[in-house]
Every structure is written in C-alpha cells, then in structure tokens.
CSV table of C-alpha atoms and ligand atoms in Angstrom, one decimal:
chain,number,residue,atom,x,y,z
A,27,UNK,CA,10.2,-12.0,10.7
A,28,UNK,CA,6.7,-13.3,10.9
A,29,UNK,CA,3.5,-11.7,9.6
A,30,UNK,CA,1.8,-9.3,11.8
A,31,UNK,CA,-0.8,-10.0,14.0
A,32,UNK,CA,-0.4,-7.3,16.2
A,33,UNK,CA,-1.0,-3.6,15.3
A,34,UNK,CA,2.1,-1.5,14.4
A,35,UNK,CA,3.7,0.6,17.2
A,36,UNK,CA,6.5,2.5,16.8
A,37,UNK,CA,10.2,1.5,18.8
A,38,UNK,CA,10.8,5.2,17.9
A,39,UNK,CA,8.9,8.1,17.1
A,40,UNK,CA,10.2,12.1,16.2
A,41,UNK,CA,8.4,15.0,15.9
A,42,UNK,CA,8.4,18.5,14.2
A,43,UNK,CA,7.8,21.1,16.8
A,44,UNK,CA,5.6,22.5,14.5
A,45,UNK,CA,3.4,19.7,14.0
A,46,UNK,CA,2.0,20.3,17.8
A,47,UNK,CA,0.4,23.3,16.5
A,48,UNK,CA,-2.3,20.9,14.9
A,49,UNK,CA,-5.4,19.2,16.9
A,50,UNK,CA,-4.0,15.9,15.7
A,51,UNK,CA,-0.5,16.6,16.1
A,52,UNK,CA,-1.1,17.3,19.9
A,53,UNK,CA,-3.6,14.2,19.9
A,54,UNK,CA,-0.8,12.1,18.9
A,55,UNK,CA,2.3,13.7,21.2
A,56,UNK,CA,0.2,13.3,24.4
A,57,UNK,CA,-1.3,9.6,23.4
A,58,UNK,CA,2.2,8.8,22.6
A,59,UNK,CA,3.8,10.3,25.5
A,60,UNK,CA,2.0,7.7,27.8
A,61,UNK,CA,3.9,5.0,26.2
A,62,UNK,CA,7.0,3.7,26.7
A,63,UNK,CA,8.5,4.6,23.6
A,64,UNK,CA,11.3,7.2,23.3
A,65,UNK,CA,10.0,10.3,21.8
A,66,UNK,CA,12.9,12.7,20.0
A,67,UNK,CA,12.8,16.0,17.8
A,68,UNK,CA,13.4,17.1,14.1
A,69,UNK,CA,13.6,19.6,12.4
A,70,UNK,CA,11.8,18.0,9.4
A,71,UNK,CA,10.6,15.2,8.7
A,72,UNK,CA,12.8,14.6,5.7
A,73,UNK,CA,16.1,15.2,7.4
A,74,UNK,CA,16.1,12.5,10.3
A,75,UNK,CA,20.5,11.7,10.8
A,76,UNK,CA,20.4,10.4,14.0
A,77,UNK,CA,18.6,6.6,13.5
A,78,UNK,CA,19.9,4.0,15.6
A,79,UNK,CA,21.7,1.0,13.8
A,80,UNK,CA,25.7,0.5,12.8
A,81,UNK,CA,25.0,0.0,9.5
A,82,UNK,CA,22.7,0.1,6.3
A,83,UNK,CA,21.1,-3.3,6.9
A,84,UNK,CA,19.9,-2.3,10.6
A,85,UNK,CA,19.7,1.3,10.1
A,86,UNK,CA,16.7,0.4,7.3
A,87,UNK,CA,15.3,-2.5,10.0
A,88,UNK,CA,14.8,0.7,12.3
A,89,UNK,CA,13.5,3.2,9.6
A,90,UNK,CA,10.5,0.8,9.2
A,91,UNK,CA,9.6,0.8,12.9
A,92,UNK,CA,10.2,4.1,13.6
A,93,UNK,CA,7.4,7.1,12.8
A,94,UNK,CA,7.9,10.9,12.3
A,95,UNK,CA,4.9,13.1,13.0
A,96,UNK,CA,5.4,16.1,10.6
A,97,UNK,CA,3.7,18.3,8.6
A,98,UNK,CA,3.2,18.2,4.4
A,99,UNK,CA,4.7,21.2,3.3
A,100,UNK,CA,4.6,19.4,-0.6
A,101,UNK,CA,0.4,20.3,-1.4
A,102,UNK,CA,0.5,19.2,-4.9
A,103,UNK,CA,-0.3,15.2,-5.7
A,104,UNK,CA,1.2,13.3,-7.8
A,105,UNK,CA,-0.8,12.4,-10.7
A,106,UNK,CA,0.6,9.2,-12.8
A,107,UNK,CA,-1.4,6.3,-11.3
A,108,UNK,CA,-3.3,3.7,-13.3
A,109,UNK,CA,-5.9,3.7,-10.3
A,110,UNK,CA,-6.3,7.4,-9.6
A,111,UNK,CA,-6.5,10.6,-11.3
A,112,UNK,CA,-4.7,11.7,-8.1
A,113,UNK,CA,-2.3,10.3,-5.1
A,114,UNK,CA,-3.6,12.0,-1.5
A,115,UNK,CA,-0.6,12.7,0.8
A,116,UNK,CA,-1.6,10.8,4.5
A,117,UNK,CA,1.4,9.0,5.2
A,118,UNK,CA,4.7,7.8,3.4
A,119,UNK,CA,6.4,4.7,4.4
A,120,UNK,CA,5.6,1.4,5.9
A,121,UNK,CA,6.5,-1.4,8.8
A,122,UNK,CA,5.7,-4.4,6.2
A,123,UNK,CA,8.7,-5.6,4.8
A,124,UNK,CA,8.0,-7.1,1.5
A,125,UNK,CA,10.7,-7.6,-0.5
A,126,UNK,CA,9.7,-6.6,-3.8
A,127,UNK,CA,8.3,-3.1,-2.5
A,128,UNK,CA,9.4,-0.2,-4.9
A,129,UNK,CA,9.4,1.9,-1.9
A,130,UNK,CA,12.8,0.4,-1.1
A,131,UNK,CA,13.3,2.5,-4.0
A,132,UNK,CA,11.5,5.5,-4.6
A,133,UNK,CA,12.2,6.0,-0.2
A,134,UNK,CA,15.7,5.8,-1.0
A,135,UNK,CA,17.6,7.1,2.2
A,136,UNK,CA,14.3,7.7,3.7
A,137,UNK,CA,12.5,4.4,4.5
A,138,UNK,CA,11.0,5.9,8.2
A,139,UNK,CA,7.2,6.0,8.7
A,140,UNK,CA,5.8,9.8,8.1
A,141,UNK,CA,2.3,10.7,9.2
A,142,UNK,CA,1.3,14.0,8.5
A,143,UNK,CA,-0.9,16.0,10.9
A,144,UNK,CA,-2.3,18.8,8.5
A,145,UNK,CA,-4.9,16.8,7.1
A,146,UNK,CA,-7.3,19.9,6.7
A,147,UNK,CA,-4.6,21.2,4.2
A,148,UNK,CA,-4.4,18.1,2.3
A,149,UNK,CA,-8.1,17.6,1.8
A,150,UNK,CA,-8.2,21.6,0.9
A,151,UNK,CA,-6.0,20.8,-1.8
A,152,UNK,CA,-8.0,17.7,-2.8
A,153,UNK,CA,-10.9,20.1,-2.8
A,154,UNK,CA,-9.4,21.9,-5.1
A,155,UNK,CA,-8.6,19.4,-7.7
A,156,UNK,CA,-12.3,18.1,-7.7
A,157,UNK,CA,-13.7,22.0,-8.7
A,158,UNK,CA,-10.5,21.8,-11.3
A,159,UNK,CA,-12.4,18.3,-13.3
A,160,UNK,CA,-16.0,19.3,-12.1
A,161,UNK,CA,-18.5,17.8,-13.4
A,162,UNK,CA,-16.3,14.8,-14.1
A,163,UNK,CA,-15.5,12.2,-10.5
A,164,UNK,CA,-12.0,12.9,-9.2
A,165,UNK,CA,-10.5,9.2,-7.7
A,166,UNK,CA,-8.1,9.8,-5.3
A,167,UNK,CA,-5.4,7.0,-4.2
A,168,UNK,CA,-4.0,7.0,-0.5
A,169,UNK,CA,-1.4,4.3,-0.8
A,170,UNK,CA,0.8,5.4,-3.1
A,171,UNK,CA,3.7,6.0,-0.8
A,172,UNK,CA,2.4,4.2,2.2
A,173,UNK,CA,0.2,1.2,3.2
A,174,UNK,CA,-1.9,3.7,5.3
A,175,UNK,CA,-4.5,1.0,6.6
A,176,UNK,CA,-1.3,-0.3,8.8
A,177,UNK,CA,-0.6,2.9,10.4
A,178,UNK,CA,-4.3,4.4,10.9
A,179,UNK,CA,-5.2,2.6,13.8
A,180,UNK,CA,-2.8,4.7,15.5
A,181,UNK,CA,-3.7,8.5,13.5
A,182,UNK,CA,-6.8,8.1,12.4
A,183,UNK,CA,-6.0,10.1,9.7
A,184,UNK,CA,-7.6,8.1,6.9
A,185,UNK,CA,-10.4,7.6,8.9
A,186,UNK,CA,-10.8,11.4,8.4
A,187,UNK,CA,-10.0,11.0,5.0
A,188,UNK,CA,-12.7,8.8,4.7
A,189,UNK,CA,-15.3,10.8,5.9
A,190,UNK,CA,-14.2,14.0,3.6
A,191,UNK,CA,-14.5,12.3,1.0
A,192,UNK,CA,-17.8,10.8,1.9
A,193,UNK,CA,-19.2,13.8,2.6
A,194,UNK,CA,-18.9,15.2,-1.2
A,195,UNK,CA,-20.2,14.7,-4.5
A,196,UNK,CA,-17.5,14.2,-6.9
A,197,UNK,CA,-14.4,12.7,-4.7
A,198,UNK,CA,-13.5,9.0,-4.3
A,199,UNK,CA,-11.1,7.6,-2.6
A,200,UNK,CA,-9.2,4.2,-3.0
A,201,UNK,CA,-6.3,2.2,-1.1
A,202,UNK,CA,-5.3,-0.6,-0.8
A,203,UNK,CA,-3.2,-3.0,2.3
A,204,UNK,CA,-2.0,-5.7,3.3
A,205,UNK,CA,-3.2,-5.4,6.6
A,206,UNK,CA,-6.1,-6.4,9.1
A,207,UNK,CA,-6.5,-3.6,11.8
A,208,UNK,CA,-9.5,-2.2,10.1
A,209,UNK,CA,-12.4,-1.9,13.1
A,210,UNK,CA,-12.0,1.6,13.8
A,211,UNK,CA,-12.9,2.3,10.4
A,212,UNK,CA,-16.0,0.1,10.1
A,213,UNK,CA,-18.2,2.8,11.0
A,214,UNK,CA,-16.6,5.5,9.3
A,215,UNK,CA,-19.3,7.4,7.3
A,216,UNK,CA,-18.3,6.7,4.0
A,217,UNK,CA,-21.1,7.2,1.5
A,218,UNK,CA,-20.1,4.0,-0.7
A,219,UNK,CA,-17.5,7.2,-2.0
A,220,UNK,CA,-14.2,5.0,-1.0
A,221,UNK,CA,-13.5,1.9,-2.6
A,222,UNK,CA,-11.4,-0.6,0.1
A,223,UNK,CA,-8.9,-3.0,-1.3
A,224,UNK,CA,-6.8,-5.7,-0.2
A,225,UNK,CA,-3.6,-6.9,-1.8
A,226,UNK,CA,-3.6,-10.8,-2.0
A,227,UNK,CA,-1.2,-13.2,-3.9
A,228,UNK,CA,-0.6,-17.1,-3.6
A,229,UNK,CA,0.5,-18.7,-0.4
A,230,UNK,CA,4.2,-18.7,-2.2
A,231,UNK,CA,4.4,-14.8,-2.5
A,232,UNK,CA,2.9,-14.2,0.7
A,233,UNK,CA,5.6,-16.7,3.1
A,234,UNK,CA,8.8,-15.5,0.9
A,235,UNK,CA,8.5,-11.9,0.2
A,236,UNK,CA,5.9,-10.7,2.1
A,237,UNK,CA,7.2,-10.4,5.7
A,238,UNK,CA,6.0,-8.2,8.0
A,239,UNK,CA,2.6,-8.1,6.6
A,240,UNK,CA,-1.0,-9.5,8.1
A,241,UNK,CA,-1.6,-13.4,7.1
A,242,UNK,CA,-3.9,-14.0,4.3
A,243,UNK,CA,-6.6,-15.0,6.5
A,244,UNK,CA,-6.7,-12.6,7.9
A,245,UNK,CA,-7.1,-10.0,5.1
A,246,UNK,CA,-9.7,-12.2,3.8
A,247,UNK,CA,-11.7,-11.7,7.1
A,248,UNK,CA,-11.0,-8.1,7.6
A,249,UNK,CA,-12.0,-7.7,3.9
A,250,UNK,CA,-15.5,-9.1,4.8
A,251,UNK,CA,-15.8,-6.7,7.6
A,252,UNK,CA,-15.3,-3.9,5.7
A,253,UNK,CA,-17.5,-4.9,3.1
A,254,UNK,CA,-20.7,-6.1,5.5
A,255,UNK,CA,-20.3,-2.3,6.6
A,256,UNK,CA,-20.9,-1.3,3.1
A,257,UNK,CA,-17.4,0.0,1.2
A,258,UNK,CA,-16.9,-1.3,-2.5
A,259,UNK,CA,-14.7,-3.8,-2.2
A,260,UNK,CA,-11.8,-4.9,-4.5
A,261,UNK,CA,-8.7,-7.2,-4.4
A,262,UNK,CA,-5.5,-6.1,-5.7
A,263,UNK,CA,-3.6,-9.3,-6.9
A,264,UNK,CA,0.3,-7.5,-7.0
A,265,UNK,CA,2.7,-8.6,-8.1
A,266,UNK,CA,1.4,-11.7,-9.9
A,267,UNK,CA,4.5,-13.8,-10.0
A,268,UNK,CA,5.5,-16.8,-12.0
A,269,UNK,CA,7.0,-18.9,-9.4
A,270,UNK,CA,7.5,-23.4,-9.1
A,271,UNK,CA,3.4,-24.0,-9.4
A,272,UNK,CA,2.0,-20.6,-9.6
A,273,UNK,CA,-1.0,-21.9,-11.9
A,274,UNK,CA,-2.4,-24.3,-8.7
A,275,UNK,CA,-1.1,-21.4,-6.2
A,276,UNK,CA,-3.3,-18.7,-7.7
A,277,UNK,CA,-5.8,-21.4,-8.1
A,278,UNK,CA,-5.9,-22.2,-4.4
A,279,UNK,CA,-5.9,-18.3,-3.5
A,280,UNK,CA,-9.0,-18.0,-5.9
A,281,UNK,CA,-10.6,-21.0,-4.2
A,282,UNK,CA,-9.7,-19.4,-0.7
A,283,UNK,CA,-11.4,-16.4,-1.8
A,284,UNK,CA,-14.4,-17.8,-3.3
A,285,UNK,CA,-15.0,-20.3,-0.4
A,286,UNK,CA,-14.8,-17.1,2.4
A,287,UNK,CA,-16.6,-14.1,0.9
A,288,UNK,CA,-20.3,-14.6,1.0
A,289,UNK,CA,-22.1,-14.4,-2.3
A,290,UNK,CA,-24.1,-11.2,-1.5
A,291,UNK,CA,-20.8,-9.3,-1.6
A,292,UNK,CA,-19.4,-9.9,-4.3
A,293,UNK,CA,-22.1,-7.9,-6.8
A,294,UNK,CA,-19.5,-5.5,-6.8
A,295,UNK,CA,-16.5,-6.4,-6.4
A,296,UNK,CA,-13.1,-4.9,-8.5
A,297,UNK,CA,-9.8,-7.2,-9.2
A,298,UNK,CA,-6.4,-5.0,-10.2
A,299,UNK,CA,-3.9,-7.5,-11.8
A,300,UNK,CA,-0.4,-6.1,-11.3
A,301,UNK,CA,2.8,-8.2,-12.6
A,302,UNK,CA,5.5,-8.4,-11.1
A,303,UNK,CA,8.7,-6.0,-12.8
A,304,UNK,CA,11.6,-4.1,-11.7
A,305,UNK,CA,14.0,-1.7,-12.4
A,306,UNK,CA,17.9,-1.8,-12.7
A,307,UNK,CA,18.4,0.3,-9.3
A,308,UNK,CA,15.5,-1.4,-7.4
A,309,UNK,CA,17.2,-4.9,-7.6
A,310,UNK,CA,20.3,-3.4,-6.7
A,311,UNK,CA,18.3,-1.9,-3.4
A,312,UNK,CA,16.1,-4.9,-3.2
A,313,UNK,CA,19.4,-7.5,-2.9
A,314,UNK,CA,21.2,-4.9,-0.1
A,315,UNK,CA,18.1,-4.8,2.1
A,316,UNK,CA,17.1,-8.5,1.8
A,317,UNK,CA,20.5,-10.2,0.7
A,318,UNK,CA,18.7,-13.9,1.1
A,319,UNK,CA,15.3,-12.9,-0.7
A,320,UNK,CA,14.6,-15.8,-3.4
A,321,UNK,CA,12.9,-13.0,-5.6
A,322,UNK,CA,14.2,-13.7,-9.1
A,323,UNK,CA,15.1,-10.8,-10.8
A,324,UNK,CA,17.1,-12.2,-13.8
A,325,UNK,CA,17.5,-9.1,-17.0
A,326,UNK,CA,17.4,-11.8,-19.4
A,327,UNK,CA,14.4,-13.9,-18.9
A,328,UNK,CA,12.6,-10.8,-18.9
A,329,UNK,CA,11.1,-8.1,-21.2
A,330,UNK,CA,12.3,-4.7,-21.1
A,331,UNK,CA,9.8,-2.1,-21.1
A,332,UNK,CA,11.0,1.7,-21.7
A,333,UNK,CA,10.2,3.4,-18.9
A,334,UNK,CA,10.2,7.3,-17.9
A,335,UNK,CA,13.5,9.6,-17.0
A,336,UNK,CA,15.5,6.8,-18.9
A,337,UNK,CA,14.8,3.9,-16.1
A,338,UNK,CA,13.1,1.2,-18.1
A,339,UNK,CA,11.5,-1.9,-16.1
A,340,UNK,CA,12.0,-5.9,-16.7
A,341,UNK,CA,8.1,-7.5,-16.6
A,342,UNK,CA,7.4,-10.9,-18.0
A,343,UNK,CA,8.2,-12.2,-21.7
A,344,UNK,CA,4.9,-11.6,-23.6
A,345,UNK,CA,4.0,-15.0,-23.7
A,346,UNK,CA,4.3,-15.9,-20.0
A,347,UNK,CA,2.2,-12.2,-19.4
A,348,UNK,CA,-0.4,-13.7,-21.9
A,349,UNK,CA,-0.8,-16.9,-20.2
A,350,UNK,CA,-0.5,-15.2,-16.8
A,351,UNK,CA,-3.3,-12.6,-17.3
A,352,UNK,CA,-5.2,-15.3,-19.3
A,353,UNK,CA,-5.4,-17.8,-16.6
A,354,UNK,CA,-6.1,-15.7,-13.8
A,355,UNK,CA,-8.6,-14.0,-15.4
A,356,UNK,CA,-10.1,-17.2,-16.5
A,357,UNK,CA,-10.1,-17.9,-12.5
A,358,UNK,CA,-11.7,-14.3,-11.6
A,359,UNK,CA,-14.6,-14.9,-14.4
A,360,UNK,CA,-15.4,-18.6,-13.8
A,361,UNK,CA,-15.6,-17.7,-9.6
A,362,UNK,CA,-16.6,-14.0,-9.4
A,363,UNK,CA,-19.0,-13.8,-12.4
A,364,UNK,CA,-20.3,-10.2,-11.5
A,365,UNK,CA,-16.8,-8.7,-10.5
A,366,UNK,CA,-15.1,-6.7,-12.9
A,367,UNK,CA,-11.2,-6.7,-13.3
A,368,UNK,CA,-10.0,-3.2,-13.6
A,369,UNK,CA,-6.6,-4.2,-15.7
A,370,UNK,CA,-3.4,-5.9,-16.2
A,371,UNK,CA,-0.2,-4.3,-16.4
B,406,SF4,S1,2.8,-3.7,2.7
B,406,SF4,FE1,2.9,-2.6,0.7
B,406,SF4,S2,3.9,-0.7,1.2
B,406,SF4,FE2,4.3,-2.1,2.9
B,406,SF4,S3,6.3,-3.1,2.4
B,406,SF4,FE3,4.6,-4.4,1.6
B,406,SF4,S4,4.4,-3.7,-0.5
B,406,SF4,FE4,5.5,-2.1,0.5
C-alpha cells in the first residue's frame, strides 16, 4: 500500500438509526447517500458482525476502510495522557495502516472507523471538566483513539471542535496526524486555543511502517498552512526508532524540516519525542496483522518497563534512550533554537 494522497472515503459505511436524529448525523446520511458506496445499519456502533472479508487478515484490511456513524453513549474522557489533562471523544479508529499503531491493540476486534455525531454532548462534557479545574487551563487531546485530521474532511467534526474550544477561556485542544487534508480547517476560528501537530519520523520509519499515511512532504507543507493561518504548531517525532543509520536519518528529517518551515514560524513551535516500545500482546497483534513488517520487536535487546494492569512495555536499553533523546535533541536545539521540546518518553 502506498501513502495517501487522496482523502479517505469509506468502501463501507453503517449507521445507528439513532444517529439520524442529529443535524450532523443527517448531514452525513444524505452527503453519503449520493455516493456510490453501500450504506448498511447497526444497532451500535460497537457490535458490527457482518464485515466483509474470509478471514482475520482481510476482515481487519476492511475494518480500516469502513466508517460507522454512531453516537457516544461513553461521556466521560479518559484522563492518562502525557499531552492532555483530558482525551475528547470525536472519532475512534483510523484508515492509516502503520504497523506499530497500539490501536491494533487497544481496538482489538474493533479496528472500523467510528465518528460520532453528538458533538454538542461531547463538548458539554468538556465544558464541564473546564468549570471542574477552573481557574487552572484544561488541554484536551483529540487523537487519542483516532487520527481525526484523516477523517474530518469528511465530518467536520473537529472543525467544530475547534471552534468550541476557540470560543472559551480555559480549553485547549491538541492533535496530532499524519495526514495532509487540512484546508477546510484553515479558517476555522481558532483563537490560537488549539495547538496542531504533525507526526514525522526519518524517511526509514515512514516507507516501512507507515503505510497508508500522507508522504512527509506533504505533512511538512500542510504543516505550514496551518501555521501561516495562525495555530501553534508542534511536531510529534513517534516512535523514535533505532534502525541501520537512524543518527543521519533523523538528521536528514531535521534538515528537511529546517530547510521548509520559514523562520517566522518557528517562534513557537513544540517537539514531543516519543520512543518507540511495545507490549507482549501488541507484538503478538502487530505480527498477525502485518506478518512481513521488519519492525523489530526483540524482548531481549530491550528494557522492560512495569506497566499498568500487569502489561509492562519493552522501550530502549537506557543507554541507546540516552543517546537517542541526546542526539535528537541536540538536532531540535542546534536548528529550532526558540522551539521547546515538550518531553521524552
Ligand atoms: S496514522 Fe496514527 S492512528 Fe493511524 S494507523 Fe498510523 S499511528 Fe495509528
């Protein structure tokens, strides 16, 4: 599979009859309906039986090109982000197929697209979490379960998102993609309140384990865009991964950057530094759904790290994470002087 130029559209789409009770619910049935794409019910959105495919391996291929339109019956976020005080609830799931995604994981049976139509509801709840830590700023993260830039050109719903947020005086919101359909949301009115980041890695990561997924290029660009139309800006650099050369790799993707991103936007600018780990039952799910990945997920070269419920994770020996933060932070200081790198982990 190649990166993604085009937009994301759905071979298959379901809906809850319920969801057409909501403005954007309806929006979306009668913009969809005028496609030729085959429209079926569900009950809910987290009980779909009936995907095409004769097996596991093509049954998960369809899951990430089919979308449910549902509603989120869940209101409470999740709250265990080193980004966020709090993870908003837009979508779950995502077309990208990049091989070390914990979604594979945490998705389990459920690896299908879900955009949920009550978005009133959701930023109610959010609402009610920024009274909760008033006078203190609530962050909000939408990508927790989802890259939601690659499904909003069709929902709008972080658009929406967006503009709540912009419109009060303690909410932020942050996400980050790895996609470049972003012009509908240039002029969102944002308020400087949401900070817009793009995931970038070395050429490497990108043409082995990040199929699926807009070209780096292309991120770059769209990461301009956004920035020229006034959002904070950061680059999320996940996972950071020790592969055959990966010193001059990250070099050249720092180079890349600094060569593209005109000076006047980079005053302030954010860097997340994420290395690569996983757990025992993510490399199991990781080898069924891509059996011919060249991800390296050997126990013993790696650190274990006690984890929560039991399910520890394998990162980097602490000398390789040393010399990885080390000389990519070295990189980030010597080219982006006024950006400030949020953390390693
Ligand atoms: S783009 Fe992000 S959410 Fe989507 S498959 Fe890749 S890592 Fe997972």
């Amino acid at each position: 599979m190649a990166g993604a130029n085009k937009p994301f559209m759905p071979q298959l789409i379901y809906f809850e009859p319920r969801a057409l009770e909501y403005p954007l619910g309806k929006e979306l049935f009668e913009k969809f309906s005028k496609l030729e794409v085959e429209i079926r019910e569900t009950t809910s959105h987290n009980q779909i039986r009936d995907l095409p495919g004769e097996n596991d391996f093509q049954k998960y291929r369809t899951a990430k090109s089919t979308l449910v339109v549902g509603i989120r019956k869940t209101l409470k976020f999740d709250s265990s982000k080193p980004s966020a005080e709090y993870a908003i609830p837009l979508a779950t799931g995502c077309m990208g197929h990049c091989h070390y995604c914990y979604l594979q994981t945490t998705l389990g049976s459920k690896p299908y697209l879900r955009t949920y139509v009550n978005t009133d509801e959701i930023f109610a709840q959010a609402e009610k979490y920024m009274q909760e830590r008033a006078p203190e700023i609530t962050r909000f993260e939408a990508s927790c379960t989802s890259d939601i830039v690659g499904i909003d050109h069709l929902t709008h719903s972080l658009k929406k998102a967006i503009e709540f947020f912009g419109a009060t005086e303690l909410g932020r919101l942050r996400f980050t993609t790895k996609y470049h359909h972003v012009d509908h949301l240039l002029d969102a009115n944002h308020q400087g309140r949401t900070r817009f980041r793009f995931s970038v890695n070395s050429h490497y990561v990108i043409k082995n384990f990040e199929l699926g997924t807009s070209p780096l290029e292309e991120r770059i660009n769209a990461a301009i865009k956004v920035a020229e139309a006034g959002y904070p800006l950061g680059f999320i650099v996940a996972p950071l991964y020790l592969h055959k050369d990966w010193e001059e790799g990250y070099r050249e993707l720092f180079d890349i950057l600094e060569a593209k991103i005109p000076k006047h936007l980079t005053n302030d600018l954010t860097f997340e530094l994420i290395q690569h780990r996983f757990t025992k039952p993510a490399k199991r799910v990781i080898e069924k759904n891509y059996p011919k990945s060249k991800l390296e997920m050997n126990e013993e070269e790696r650190k274990y790290k006690w984890g929560r419920y039991g399910i520890g994770k394998y990162v980097y020996q602490d000398d390789q994470a040393t010399k990885l933060r080390e000389t990519v932070e070295n990189y980030i200081q010597t080219m982006f002087p006024n950006a400030k790198i949020e953390y390693f982990t």
